[in-house]
Amino acid sequence: MNFLTILSICTILLFGGCQIASDYHTKYIPSITIENKDGPASSYRPFTKSDKLSRLDEESTLKFTMDDKLPVVDGATALFPIYCSFVEAVYPSECSVNDCVKFSTTTGAYDNLIKADVDIIFVAGPSKKQLEKATEAGLEFNLHPIGYEAFVFIVNDKNPVDSLSVKQIKDIYTGEVRNWKQVGGKNWSIKVYQRSENSGSQTAFRAFMGKDADLITPESHEVMSMMDGIVTVVEDYRNHKNSIGFSFRYYIETMQKDTKVKMIKLNGIAPTAENIRNRTYPVTDNFYAVTIKGRESENTKIFLDWMVSEQGQKIIEKVGYVSLNEVKNEENKKAIKQKTEDAK
């Protein structure tokens, strides 16, 4: 056997081995990471005439000046439109946006708040690990509710399943249900997706499932590190037509409105703003402006008060979220209706 023949055999074995290793990784290690390093932050920067932000029809009743110590803000991707709209309404236009506004997403925002790099973060409630981090640092989060949102489950828009019960969702994520045929769909195995730990949607998902839920092991689910990653895989019909994931209503409905995913009804109820207001959609909760208790400056306190004022809540409504006032008004209507019926 000459040298060239031996070299050819070695080359075939080498590349064949690499292919086998690649196939093994693809088939047997399903956990993947999808990241968008640029993200949507640039579209929401205050004072750039962005059409992604919402504005008041009148002058804000609160106006900081360049002489004021401006609170530094940060937050979750889905809440960029809210806190950037707040900043544009209240901060001086000549302020340095890079110094005042951060776009770290939920995990980074909580870390920045603990480290005192920012003053206010706009997020869903903290995870167990985030609470533990604060406690270890001798700190306590102060959660200020500023509006309402729905936690939603998403599938590819070609999936014929439009509605699932809360129990069916839980059965899917614990492995009791593994095929769409079991819940009225096609004979497709179900591929479930989750987010990375301590992200806002993963924390909401954990709360939805319950602390004692025995979730499917990593061998049969995949983890998305960024919020748009879970949308990217679910909308990929060719490779992921059988998938299910989760997010927040506003993010899917507005920030990802051109994608090929749909929000599943829960118990037959769609996650609409109206169904959040009347509290009929099963998974609604507050989102928050979060500070560190005892560390709020005077301007931070003033800013927080303005957020729940008529103007602050008006911006939340104009962005497309459900304000505290809207839910309160709906609850008052229900109470009045009930009293009227009781009096009959």
mmCIF file of C-alpha atoms in Angstrom:
data_model
loop_
_atom_site.group_PDB
_atom_site.id
_atom_site.type_symbol
_atom_site.label_atom_id
_atom_site.label_comp_id
_atom_site.label_asym_id
_atom_site.label_seq_id
_atom_site.Cartn_x
_atom_site.Cartn_y
_atom_site.Cartn_z
ATOM 1 C CA MET A 1 0.000 0.000 0.000
ATOM 2 C CA ASN A 2 1.661 3.226 -1.129
ATOM 3 C CA PHE A 3 1.812 6.541 0.733
ATOM 4 C CA LEU A 4 -0.943 8.247 -1.306
ATOM 5 C CA THR A 5 -3.369 5.392 -0.634
ATOM 6 C CA ILE A 6 -2.674 5.534 3.099
ATOM 7 C CA LEU A 7 -3.114 9.327 3.073
ATOM 8 C CA SER A 8 -6.464 9.019 1.255
ATOM 9 C CA ILE A 9 -7.765 6.450 3.764
ATOM 10 C CA CYS A 10 -6.708 8.640 6.694
ATOM 11 C CA THR A 11 -8.426 11.646 5.139
ATOM 12 C CA ILE A 12 -11.675 9.711 4.659
ATOM 13 C CA LEU A 13 -11.560 8.412 8.228
ATOM 14 C CA LEU A 14 -10.825 11.886 9.601
ATOM 15 C CA PHE A 15 -13.675 13.674 7.804
ATOM 16 C CA GLY A 16 -16.008 10.734 8.330
ATOM 17 C CA GLY A 17 -15.311 10.894 12.048
ATOM 18 C CA CYS A 18 -15.994 14.626 12.087
ATOM 19 C CA GLN A 19 -19.318 14.053 10.314
ATOM 20 C CA ILE A 20 -20.300 11.340 12.796
ATOM 21 C CA ALA A 21 -19.422 13.684 15.674
ATOM 22 C CA SER A 22 -21.457 16.437 14.037
ATOM 23 C CA ASP A 23 -24.434 14.124 13.519
ATOM 24 C CA TYR A 24 -24.178 12.960 17.133
ATOM 25 C CA HIS A 25 -24.225 16.558 18.388
ATOM 26 C CA THR A 26 -27.210 17.423 16.186
ATOM 27 C CA LYS A 27 -29.243 14.352 17.090
ATOM 28 C CA TYR A 28 -28.381 13.779 20.718
ATOM 29 C CA ILE A 29 -27.589 17.204 22.177
ATOM 30 C CA PRO A 30 -30.690 19.274 21.374
ATOM 31 C CA SER A 31 -30.038 22.204 23.715
ATOM 32 C CA ILE A 32 -29.306 25.263 21.556
ATOM 33 C CA THR A 33 -28.656 28.962 22.004
ATOM 34 C CA ILE A 34 -29.950 31.644 19.672
ATOM 35 C CA GLU A 35 -28.744 35.151 20.322
ATOM 36 C CA ASN A 36 -29.410 38.462 18.631
ATOM 37 C CA LYS A 37 -26.521 40.625 19.792
ATOM 38 C CA ASP A 38 -27.878 43.804 18.216
ATOM 39 C CA GLY A 39 -31.390 43.354 19.542
ATOM 40 C CA PRO A 40 -34.213 45.855 19.075
ATOM 41 C CA ALA A 41 -32.784 48.460 21.470
ATOM 42 C CA SER A 42 -31.816 50.999 18.801
ATOM 43 C CA SER A 43 -35.440 51.222 17.643
ATOM 44 C CA TYR A 44 -36.563 52.404 21.082
ATOM 45 C CA ARG A 45 -33.937 54.994 21.978
ATOM 46 C CA PRO A 46 -35.551 58.155 23.362
ATOM 47 C CA PHE A 47 -35.196 61.477 21.516
ATOM 48 C CA THR A 48 -34.605 59.828 18.121
ATOM 49 C CA LYS A 49 -38.104 60.487 16.725
ATOM 50 C CA SER A 50 -38.694 56.750 16.960
ATOM 51 C CA ASP A 51 -42.141 55.657 15.830
ATOM 52 C CA LYS A 52 -41.885 52.774 18.328
ATOM 53 C CA LEU A 53 -42.437 55.100 21.278
ATOM 54 C CA SER A 54 -45.698 56.566 22.579
ATOM 55 C CA ARG A 55 -46.124 60.212 23.423
ATOM 56 C CA LEU A 56 -48.513 62.335 25.440
ATOM 57 C CA ASP A 57 -50.792 64.805 23.695
ATOM 58 C CA GLU A 58 -49.848 67.423 26.266
ATOM 59 C CA GLU A 59 -46.723 68.458 28.166
ATOM 60 C CA SER A 60 -45.713 66.091 30.963
ATOM 61 C CA THR A 61 -46.559 67.289 34.467
ATOM 62 C CA LEU A 62 -43.119 66.043 35.547
ATOM 63 C CA LYS A 63 -40.067 67.459 33.799
ATOM 64 C CA PHE A 64 -36.514 66.845 34.980
ATOM 65 C CA THR A 65 -33.774 69.302 34.020
ATOM 66 C CA MET A 66 -30.063 68.875 33.394
ATOM 67 C CA ASP A 67 -29.483 70.103 36.951
ATOM 68 C CA ASP A 68 -31.361 67.104 38.345
ATOM 69 C CA LYS A 69 -29.729 63.782 39.159
ATOM 70 C CA LEU A 70 -31.519 61.620 36.609
ATOM 71 C CA PRO A 71 -32.474 58.071 37.634
ATOM 72 C CA VAL A 72 -30.733 55.465 35.457
ATOM 73 C CA VAL A 73 -33.211 52.953 34.032
ATOM 74 C CA ASP A 74 -32.934 49.451 32.591
ATOM 75 C CA GLY A 75 -35.304 46.619 31.830
ATOM 76 C CA ALA A 76 -36.754 43.682 29.957
ATOM 77 C CA THR A 77 -36.945 43.592 26.168
ATOM 78 C CA ALA A 78 -40.754 43.571 26.167
ATOM 79 C CA LEU A 79 -40.776 46.733 28.296
ATOM 80 C CA PHE A 80 -38.342 48.815 26.202
ATOM 81 C CA PRO A 81 -41.291 50.759 24.694
ATOM 82 C CA ILE A 82 -42.642 51.721 28.119
ATOM 83 C CA TYR A 83 -39.574 52.928 29.945
ATOM 84 C CA CYS A 84 -38.130 54.618 26.868
ATOM 85 C CA SER A 85 -41.448 56.437 26.367
ATOM 86 C CA PHE A 86 -41.333 57.463 30.039
ATOM 87 C CA VAL A 87 -37.800 58.829 29.638
ATOM 88 C CA GLU A 88 -38.694 60.805 26.523
ATOM 89 C CA ALA A 89 -41.677 62.360 28.322
ATOM 90 C CA VAL A 90 -39.862 63.325 31.524
ATOM 91 C CA TYR A 91 -36.098 63.664 30.913
ATOM 92 C CA PRO A 92 -34.451 66.679 29.239
ATOM 93 C CA SER A 93 -33.850 66.046 25.532
ATOM 94 C CA GLU A 94 -30.201 67.100 25.848
ATOM 95 C CA CYS A 95 -29.420 64.367 28.409
ATOM 96 C CA SER A 96 -26.959 61.613 27.507
ATOM 97 C CA VAL A 97 -29.216 58.663 26.710
ATOM 98 C CA ASN A 98 -26.290 56.246 26.970
ATOM 99 C CA ASP A 99 -25.771 57.323 30.578
ATOM 100 C CA CYS A 100 -29.453 57.254 31.557
ATOM 101 C CA VAL A 101 -30.930 54.309 29.662
ATOM 102 C CA LYS A 102 -29.700 50.699 29.573
ATOM 103 C CA PHE A 103 -31.009 47.775 27.518
ATOM 104 C CA SER A 104 -29.739 44.794 29.497
ATOM 105 C CA THR A 105 -32.870 42.556 29.379
ATOM 106 C CA THR A 106 -34.333 41.023 32.550
ATOM 107 C CA THR A 107 -31.350 39.057 33.855
ATOM 108 C CA GLY A 108 -28.867 41.870 33.285
ATOM 109 C CA ALA A 109 -31.262 44.479 34.643
ATOM 110 C CA TYR A 110 -31.664 42.667 37.971
ATOM 111 C CA ASP A 111 -27.888 42.230 38.204
ATOM 112 C CA ASN A 112 -27.340 45.918 37.451
ATOM 113 C CA LEU A 113 -29.880 46.947 40.076
ATOM 114 C CA ILE A 114 -28.185 44.825 42.735
ATOM 115 C CA LYS A 115 -24.779 46.290 41.783
ATOM 116 C CA ALA A 116 -26.229 49.844 41.996
ATOM 117 C CA ASP A 117 -25.395 50.488 38.339
ATOM 118 C CA VAL A 118 -29.023 51.517 37.735
ATOM 119 C CA ASP A 119 -31.795 53.001 39.870
ATOM 120 C CA ILE A 120 -35.024 51.569 38.393
ATOM 121 C CA ILE A 121 -35.640 48.468 36.300
ATOM 122 C CA PHE A 122 -38.810 47.594 34.371
ATOM 123 C CA VAL A 123 -39.428 43.874 34.535
ATOM 124 C CA ALA A 124 -41.631 40.968 35.551
ATOM 125 C CA GLY A 125 -41.272 39.806 39.159
ATOM 126 C CA PRO A 126 -37.910 38.388 40.272
ATOM 127 C CA SER A 127 -36.965 34.711 40.141
ATOM 128 C CA LYS A 128 -35.989 32.733 43.227
ATOM 129 C CA LYS A 129 -32.318 33.063 42.292
ATOM 130 C CA GLN A 130 -32.636 36.842 41.847
ATOM 131 C CA LEU A 131 -34.263 37.139 45.259
ATOM 132 C CA GLU A 132 -31.442 35.061 46.749
ATOM 133 C CA LYS A 133 -28.817 37.314 45.116
ATOM 134 C CA ALA A 134 -30.438 40.383 46.645
ATOM 135 C CA THR A 135 -30.608 38.767 50.069
ATOM 136 C CA GLU A 136 -26.947 37.716 49.887
ATOM 137 C CA ALA A 137 -26.074 41.356 49.129
ATOM 138 C CA GLY A 138 -28.139 42.514 52.116
ATOM 139 C CA LEU A 139 -30.717 44.126 49.824
ATOM 140 C CA GLU A 140 -34.470 43.928 49.309
ATOM 141 C CA PHE A 141 -36.345 44.571 46.078
ATOM 142 C CA ASN A 142 -39.171 47.098 46.137
ATOM 143 C CA LEU A 143 -41.753 46.119 43.504
ATOM 144 C CA HIS A 144 -43.959 48.950 42.221
ATOM 145 C CA PRO A 145 -46.834 47.632 40.026
ATOM 146 C CA ILE A 146 -47.330 49.868 36.985
ATOM 147 C CA GLY A 147 -49.499 47.786 34.644
ATOM 148 C CA TYR A 148 -50.793 44.378 33.570
ATOM 149 C CA GLU A 149 -49.763 41.848 30.952
ATOM 150 C CA ALA A 150 -50.651 38.315 29.826
ATOM 151 C CA PHE A 151 -48.257 35.364 29.743
ATOM 152 C CA VAL A 152 -48.866 33.443 26.523
ATOM 153 C CA PHE A 153 -47.985 30.179 24.781
ATOM 154 C CA ILE A 154 -47.107 30.229 21.102
ATOM 155 C CA VAL A 155 -47.130 27.722 18.241
ATOM 156 C CA ASN A 156 -46.431 27.933 14.522
ATOM 157 C CA ASP A 157 -49.327 29.639 12.737
ATOM 158 C CA LYS A 158 -49.838 26.523 10.567
ATOM 159 C CA ASN A 159 -50.442 24.357 13.612
ATOM 160 C CA PRO A 160 -54.218 23.602 13.583
ATOM 161 C CA VAL A 161 -54.438 23.713 17.385
ATOM 162 C CA ASP A 162 -55.824 27.101 18.484
ATOM 163 C CA SER A 163 -56.780 26.462 22.102
ATOM 164 C CA LEU A 164 -55.476 24.399 25.012
ATOM 165 C CA SER A 165 -56.558 24.100 28.605
ATOM 166 C CA VAL A 166 -54.216 25.091 31.407
ATOM 167 C CA LYS A 167 -53.996 21.399 32.334
ATOM 168 C CA GLN A 168 -53.066 20.409 28.775
ATOM 169 C CA ILE A 169 -50.239 22.962 28.730
ATOM 170 C CA LYS A 170 -48.924 21.632 32.034
ATOM 171 C CA ASP A 171 -49.216 18.058 30.766
ATOM 172 C CA ILE A 172 -47.181 18.999 27.680
ATOM 173 C CA TYR A 173 -44.372 20.534 29.724
ATOM 174 C CA THR A 174 -44.260 17.626 32.179
ATOM 175 C CA GLY A 175 -44.279 15.026 29.413
ATOM 176 C CA GLU A 176 -47.744 13.592 30.101
ATOM 177 C CA VAL A 177 -48.760 14.712 26.604
ATOM 178 C CA ARG A 178 -46.131 14.179 23.898
ATOM 179 C CA ASN A 179 -48.115 14.287 20.642
ATOM 180 C CA TRP A 180 -50.341 17.026 19.207
ATOM 181 C CA LYS A 181 -52.872 14.324 18.306
ATOM 182 C CA GLN A 182 -53.588 13.919 22.039
ATOM 183 C CA VAL A 183 -54.874 17.512 22.185
ATOM 184 C CA GLY A 184 -56.794 17.645 18.915
ATOM 185 C CA GLY A 185 -53.923 18.312 16.512
ATOM 186 C CA LYS A 186 -51.988 16.364 13.902
ATOM 187 C CA ASN A 187 -49.949 13.259 14.550
ATOM 188 C CA TRP A 188 -46.785 15.217 15.355
ATOM 189 C CA SER A 189 -44.566 14.707 18.367
ATOM 190 C CA ILE A 190 -44.454 17.877 20.483
ATOM 191 C CA LYS A 191 -41.176 19.732 20.805
ATOM 192 C CA VAL A 192 -41.192 22.086 23.786
ATOM 193 C CA TYR A 193 -39.062 25.182 24.269
ATOM 194 C CA GLN A 194 -38.110 27.151 27.343
ATOM 195 C CA ARG A 195 -36.102 30.302 28.046
ATOM 196 C CA SER A 196 -32.914 30.646 30.030
ATOM 197 C CA GLU A 197 -33.201 30.721 33.817
ATOM 198 C CA ASN A 198 -33.882 34.135 35.404
ATOM 199 C CA SER A 199 -35.311 35.617 32.189
ATOM 200 C CA GLY A 200 -38.675 37.285 32.780
ATOM 201 C CA SER A 201 -40.668 34.806 30.712
ATOM 202 C CA GLN A 202 -38.930 31.768 32.275
ATOM 203 C CA THR A 203 -39.747 33.100 35.753
ATOM 204 C CA ALA A 204 -43.383 33.579 34.682
ATOM 205 C CA PHE A 205 -43.376 30.063 33.202
ATOM 206 C CA ARG A 206 -42.067 28.567 36.450
ATOM 207 C CA ALA A 207 -44.791 30.390 38.383
ATOM 208 C CA PHE A 208 -47.408 29.102 35.924
ATOM 209 C CA MET A 209 -46.204 25.497 36.233
ATOM 210 C CA GLY A 210 -45.913 25.568 40.024
ATOM 211 C CA LYS A 211 -42.787 25.013 42.104
ATOM 212 C CA ASP A 212 -43.341 21.252 42.378
ATOM 213 C CA ALA A 213 -43.790 20.621 38.634
ATOM 214 C CA ASP A 214 -41.536 17.876 37.294
ATOM 215 C CA LEU A 215 -40.536 19.465 33.989
ATOM 216 C CA ILE A 216 -39.245 17.577 30.969
ATOM 217 C CA THR A 217 -35.505 16.981 31.219
ATOM 218 C CA PRO A 218 -32.974 18.891 29.066
ATOM 219 C CA GLU A 219 -32.720 15.949 26.643
ATOM 220 C CA SER A 220 -36.175 16.792 25.321
ATOM 221 C CA HIS A 221 -36.398 20.550 25.505
ATOM 222 C CA GLU A 222 -34.330 23.429 24.234
ATOM 223 C CA VAL A 223 -33.271 26.688 25.812
ATOM 224 C CA MET A 224 -33.449 30.107 24.184
ATOM 225 C CA SER A 225 -31.088 32.712 25.595
ATOM 226 C CA MET A 226 -32.811 35.726 24.003
ATOM 227 C CA MET A 227 -36.488 36.570 23.795
ATOM 228 C CA ASP A 228 -36.624 36.535 20.013
ATOM 229 C CA GLY A 229 -34.855 33.156 19.894
ATOM 230 C CA ILE A 230 -37.912 31.259 21.034
ATOM 231 C CA VAL A 231 -39.986 33.012 18.356
ATOM 232 C CA THR A 232 -37.390 32.200 15.690
ATOM 233 C CA VAL A 233 -37.538 28.453 16.263
ATOM 234 C CA VAL A 234 -41.315 28.238 16.705
ATOM 235 C CA GLU A 235 -41.987 30.101 13.444
ATOM 236 C CA ASP A 236 -39.622 27.797 11.498
ATOM 237 C CA TYR A 237 -42.326 25.512 10.070
ATOM 238 C CA ARG A 238 -39.979 23.352 8.019
ATOM 239 C CA ASN A 239 -37.949 22.245 11.042
ATOM 240 C CA HIS A 240 -40.123 23.122 14.032
ATOM 241 C CA LYS A 241 -43.767 22.817 12.953
ATOM 242 C CA ASN A 242 -44.393 20.661 16.037
ATOM 243 C CA SER A 243 -43.001 23.172 18.537
ATOM 244 C CA ILE A 244 -44.477 25.172 21.418
ATOM 245 C CA GLY A 245 -42.949 28.029 23.373
ATOM 246 C CA PHE A 246 -43.985 30.992 25.517
ATOM 247 C CA SER A 247 -43.608 34.734 25.827
ATOM 248 C CA PHE A 248 -45.677 37.826 26.699
ATOM 249 C CA ARG A 249 -48.682 39.069 24.738
ATOM 250 C CA TYR A 250 -47.351 42.530 23.886
ATOM 251 C CA TYR A 251 -44.012 41.197 22.682
ATOM 252 C CA ILE A 252 -45.658 38.714 20.303
ATOM 253 C CA GLU A 253 -48.527 40.967 19.225
ATOM 254 C CA THR A 254 -46.525 44.143 18.633
ATOM 255 C CA MET A 255 -42.757 43.720 18.786
ATOM 256 C CA GLN A 256 -42.836 40.434 16.809
ATOM 257 C CA LYS A 257 -46.051 41.064 14.867
ATOM 258 C CA ASP A 258 -44.721 39.970 11.454
ATOM 259 C CA THR A 259 -43.609 36.520 12.575
ATOM 260 C CA LYS A 260 -45.363 33.267 11.706
ATOM 261 C CA VAL A 261 -46.455 32.339 15.218
ATOM 262 C CA LYS A 262 -49.819 32.505 16.937
ATOM 263 C CA MET A 263 -50.845 32.806 20.555
ATOM 264 C CA ILE A 264 -52.828 29.877 21.908
ATOM 265 C CA LYS A 265 -56.121 30.488 23.685
ATOM 266 C CA LEU A 266 -56.115 29.202 27.262
ATOM 267 C CA ASN A 267 -59.318 27.494 28.394
ATOM 268 C CA GLY A 268 -60.855 28.900 25.210
ATOM 269 C CA ILE A 269 -60.007 32.516 26.110
ATOM 270 C CA ALA A 270 -57.740 34.598 23.870
ATOM 271 C CA PRO A 271 -54.958 36.714 25.434
ATOM 272 C CA THR A 272 -56.374 40.057 24.315
ATOM 273 C CA ALA A 273 -56.066 43.388 26.083
ATOM 274 C CA GLU A 274 -59.818 43.251 26.780
ATOM 275 C CA ASN A 275 -59.503 39.837 28.442
ATOM 276 C CA ILE A 276 -56.631 41.144 30.556
ATOM 277 C CA ARG A 277 -58.781 44.106 31.644
ATOM 278 C CA ASN A 278 -61.707 41.922 32.641
ATOM 279 C CA ARG A 279 -59.359 39.303 34.154
ATOM 280 C CA THR A 280 -60.896 36.403 32.221
ATOM 281 C CA TYR A 281 -57.648 35.298 30.555
ATOM 282 C CA PRO A 282 -56.184 32.757 33.019
ATOM 283 C CA VAL A 283 -52.582 34.011 33.217
ATOM 284 C CA THR A 284 -52.381 37.757 33.807
ATOM 285 C CA ASP A 285 -50.081 39.540 36.210
ATOM 286 C CA ASN A 286 -48.490 42.869 37.021
ATOM 287 C CA PHE A 287 -45.279 44.107 35.526
ATOM 288 C CA TYR A 288 -43.171 46.348 37.719
ATOM 289 C CA ALA A 289 -40.804 49.217 38.173
ATOM 290 C CA VAL A 290 -38.344 47.704 40.649
ATOM 291 C CA THR A 291 -35.989 49.557 42.978
ATOM 292 C CA ILE A 292 -33.871 48.649 45.992
ATOM 293 C CA LYS A 293 -35.730 49.358 49.211
ATOM 294 C CA GLY A 294 -34.169 52.285 51.070
ATOM 295 C CA ARG A 295 -31.937 53.247 48.153
ATOM 296 C CA GLU A 296 -34.457 55.333 46.174
ATOM 297 C CA SER A 297 -33.414 58.953 45.598
ATOM 298 C CA GLU A 298 -35.953 61.738 45.821
ATOM 299 C CA ASN A 299 -36.093 61.989 42.032
ATOM 300 C CA THR A 300 -36.595 58.240 41.753
ATOM 301 C CA LYS A 301 -39.572 58.471 44.122
ATOM 302 C CA ILE A 302 -41.034 61.387 42.168
ATOM 303 C CA PHE A 303 -40.596 59.482 38.903
ATOM 304 C CA LEU A 304 -42.278 56.370 40.363
ATOM 305 C CA ASP A 305 -45.240 58.465 41.536
ATOM 306 C CA TRP A 306 -45.594 59.953 38.052
ATOM 307 C CA MET A 307 -45.664 56.468 36.464
ATOM 308 C CA VAL A 308 -48.901 55.632 38.274
ATOM 309 C CA SER A 309 -50.377 59.085 37.698
ATOM 310 C CA GLU A 310 -52.944 59.687 34.977
ATOM 311 C CA GLN A 311 -50.216 60.639 32.487
ATOM 312 C CA GLY A 312 -47.933 57.711 33.261
ATOM 313 C CA GLN A 313 -50.806 55.263 32.956
ATOM 314 C CA LYS A 314 -51.937 56.954 29.740
ATOM 315 C CA ILE A 315 -48.539 56.172 28.201
ATOM 316 C CA ILE A 316 -48.872 52.531 29.258
ATOM 317 C CA GLU A 317 -52.249 52.381 27.507
ATOM 318 C CA LYS A 318 -50.935 54.130 24.390
ATOM 319 C CA VAL A 319 -48.000 51.715 24.167
ATOM 320 C CA GLY A 320 -50.506 48.862 24.120
ATOM 321 C CA TYR A 321 -50.279 47.406 27.619
ATOM 322 C CA VAL A 322 -53.108 47.364 30.139
ATOM 323 C CA SER A 323 -52.882 50.077 32.766
ATOM 324 C CA LEU A 324 -53.712 49.786 36.451
ATOM 325 C CA ASN A 325 -56.605 52.206 35.863
ATOM 326 C CA GLU A 326 -58.107 50.080 33.087
ATOM 327 C CA VAL A 327 -58.232 46.975 35.288
ATOM 328 C CA LYS A 328 -59.515 48.960 38.261
ATOM 329 C CA ASN A 329 -62.285 50.502 36.123
ATOM 330 C CA GLU A 330 -63.240 47.066 34.821
ATOM 331 C CA GLU A 331 -63.348 45.651 38.350
ATOM 332 C CA ASN A 332 -65.492 48.598 39.467
ATOM 333 C CA LYS A 333 -67.895 47.917 36.586
ATOM 334 C CA LYS A 334 -68.138 44.268 37.637
ATOM 335 C CA ALA A 335 -68.755 45.238 41.261
ATOM 336 C CA ILE A 336 -71.499 47.709 40.279
ATOM 337 C CA LYS A 337 -73.102 45.134 37.997
ATOM 338 C CA GLN A 338 -73.017 42.509 40.742
ATOM 339 C CA LYS A 339 -74.567 44.910 43.280
ATOM 340 C CA THR A 340 -77.301 45.762 40.766
ATOM 341 C CA GLU A 341 -78.069 42.087 40.163
ATOM 342 C CA ASP A 342 -78.050 41.356 43.921
ATOM 343 C CA ALA A 343 -80.527 44.184 44.484
ATOM 344 C CA LYS A 344 -83.028 42.749 42.017
#
